[in-house]
Amino acid sequence: MKPISAATLVILPLMFSACCSNARPRFWKVRDGSAGGLAYTVDTIGVPTGSLQPPDIRYVDGAGKYVDVRKPKVVREITEQEWKTATSGARYSLFYCGLRRACWAKTRER
């Protein structure tokens, strides 16, 4: 089997990320059922948060910093503008998941 070059490993994810230009992110306000604090996350219709394993779901607080949410309870879906305001400008990225043939969103710190 021919080894994959480093350039391929860098370029391939970028190519598939371009496939995500039509992905529709959804923004969520959640409450931690154990601690009671509010947190925020993002997902897509193609790969909803509920279908991910807990280590793959990232939450940010009102300061846009990562927080641990042990028992997430959805409060409601919010607009992207509400999400940006509530998280002090936190960001997100879209990635192509070949296994699901869909794009998923990953929350990033501010």
Short mmCIF file of C-alpha atoms in Angstrom, two decimals:
data_model
loop_
_atom_site.label_atom_id
_atom_site.label_comp_id
_atom_site.label_asym_id
_atom_site.label_seq_id
_atom_site.Cartn_x
_atom_site.Cartn_y
_atom_site.Cartn_z
CA MET A 1 0.00 0.00 0.00
CA LYS A 2 1.32 3.42 -0.97
CA PRO A 3 1.80 5.81 2.00
CA ILE A 4 -0.20 9.04 2.04
CA SER A 5 1.90 12.17 1.64
CA ALA A 6 1.83 14.98 4.18
CA ALA A 7 0.50 17.36 1.51
CA THR A 8 -2.47 15.06 0.92
CA LEU A 9 -3.24 15.00 4.63
CA VAL A 10 -3.31 18.80 4.66
CA ILE A 11 -5.25 19.36 1.43
CA LEU A 12 -7.87 16.60 1.73
CA PRO A 13 -9.72 18.05 4.75
CA LEU A 14 -9.77 21.46 3.08
CA MET A 15 -11.33 19.99 -0.06
CA PHE A 16 -14.05 18.25 1.93
CA SER A 17 -14.66 21.36 4.06
CA ALA A 18 -15.49 23.19 0.83
CA CYS A 19 -18.28 20.63 0.41
CA CYS A 20 -19.78 22.07 3.58
CA SER A 21 -20.58 25.45 2.09
CA ASN A 22 -24.27 24.47 1.93
CA ALA A 23 -24.36 23.00 5.45
CA ARG A 24 -26.78 24.81 7.73
CA PRO A 25 -25.41 25.21 11.26
CA ARG A 26 -27.84 25.28 14.18
CA PHE A 27 -27.02 27.17 17.36
CA TRP A 28 -28.13 25.96 20.78
CA LYS A 29 -28.48 27.39 24.25
CA VAL A 30 -28.22 24.59 26.83
CA ARG A 31 -28.40 24.31 30.60
CA ASP A 32 -26.15 21.96 32.54
CA GLY A 33 -28.54 19.73 34.47
CA SER A 34 -25.92 19.05 37.13
CA ALA A 35 -24.43 22.53 37.67
CA GLY A 36 -27.27 24.70 36.36
CA GLY A 37 -25.07 27.01 34.26
CA LEU A 38 -25.81 28.09 30.70
CA ALA A 39 -23.63 27.02 27.80
CA TYR A 40 -23.78 27.16 24.03
CA THR A 41 -22.98 24.76 21.20
CA VAL A 42 -23.48 24.37 17.46
CA ASP A 43 -24.40 21.43 15.24
CA THR A 44 -25.80 20.72 11.77
CA ILE A 45 -28.92 18.98 10.54
CA GLY A 46 -26.73 16.33 8.88
CA VAL A 47 -24.88 15.53 12.12
CA PRO A 48 -26.97 16.66 15.11
CA THR A 49 -25.43 16.96 18.55
CA GLY A 50 -27.53 14.05 19.81
CA SER A 51 -25.80 11.68 17.40
CA LEU A 52 -22.28 12.58 18.60
CA GLN A 53 -20.31 11.08 21.45
CA PRO A 54 -19.83 13.45 24.44
CA PRO A 55 -16.08 13.99 23.79
CA ASP A 56 -16.94 15.29 20.30
CA ILE A 57 -19.35 17.94 21.58
CA ARG A 58 -17.83 21.21 22.72
CA TYR A 59 -19.60 23.85 24.75
CA VAL A 60 -18.64 27.45 25.44
CA ASP A 61 -19.83 29.82 28.16
CA GLY A 62 -20.83 33.48 27.97
CA ALA A 63 -17.16 34.48 27.78
CA GLY A 64 -16.59 32.21 24.77
CA LYS A 65 -14.39 29.77 26.73
CA TYR A 66 -14.75 25.99 26.74
CA VAL A 67 -16.81 24.58 29.60
CA ASP A 68 -17.64 21.06 30.67
CA VAL A 69 -21.35 20.28 30.54
CA ARG A 70 -22.11 16.96 32.20
CA LYS A 71 -25.88 16.79 31.73
CA PRO A 72 -26.90 19.07 28.84
CA LYS A 73 -30.56 20.08 28.65
CA VAL A 74 -31.54 22.06 25.56
CA VAL A 75 -33.13 25.38 26.42
CA ARG A 76 -33.82 26.42 22.82
CA GLU A 77 -32.37 26.93 19.37
CA ILE A 78 -31.07 30.47 18.87
CA THR A 79 -29.98 32.52 15.86
CA GLU A 80 -26.35 32.85 14.86
CA GLN A 81 -26.39 36.50 15.92
CA GLU A 82 -27.81 35.60 19.36
CA TRP A 83 -25.15 32.88 19.65
CA LYS A 84 -22.31 35.28 18.80
CA THR A 85 -23.60 37.84 21.29
CA ALA A 86 -24.22 35.29 24.06
CA THR A 87 -20.76 33.72 23.64
CA SER A 88 -18.83 37.00 23.30
CA GLY A 89 -17.92 36.10 19.72
CA ALA A 90 -17.06 32.40 19.96
CA ARG A 91 -16.52 30.70 16.62
CA TYR A 92 -17.27 27.39 14.95
CA SER A 93 -15.90 25.33 12.09
CA LEU A 94 -17.58 22.95 9.66
CA PHE A 95 -15.94 19.63 8.82
CA TYR A 96 -16.89 16.90 6.38
CA CYS A 97 -17.53 13.50 7.95
CA GLY A 98 -16.97 10.85 5.28
CA LEU A 99 -18.55 8.13 7.41
CA ARG A 100 -21.85 10.02 7.59
CA ARG A 101 -21.42 11.78 4.25
CA ALA A 102 -22.46 14.99 5.93
CA CYS A 103 -20.90 18.03 7.55
CA TRP A 104 -20.65 18.52 11.29
CA ALA A 105 -19.94 21.64 13.30
CA LYS A 106 -17.36 22.09 16.01
CA THR A 107 -17.53 24.95 18.51
CA ARG A 108 -14.32 26.94 18.97
CA GLU A 109 -13.28 29.25 21.77
CA ARG A 110 -13.23 32.99 21.29
#
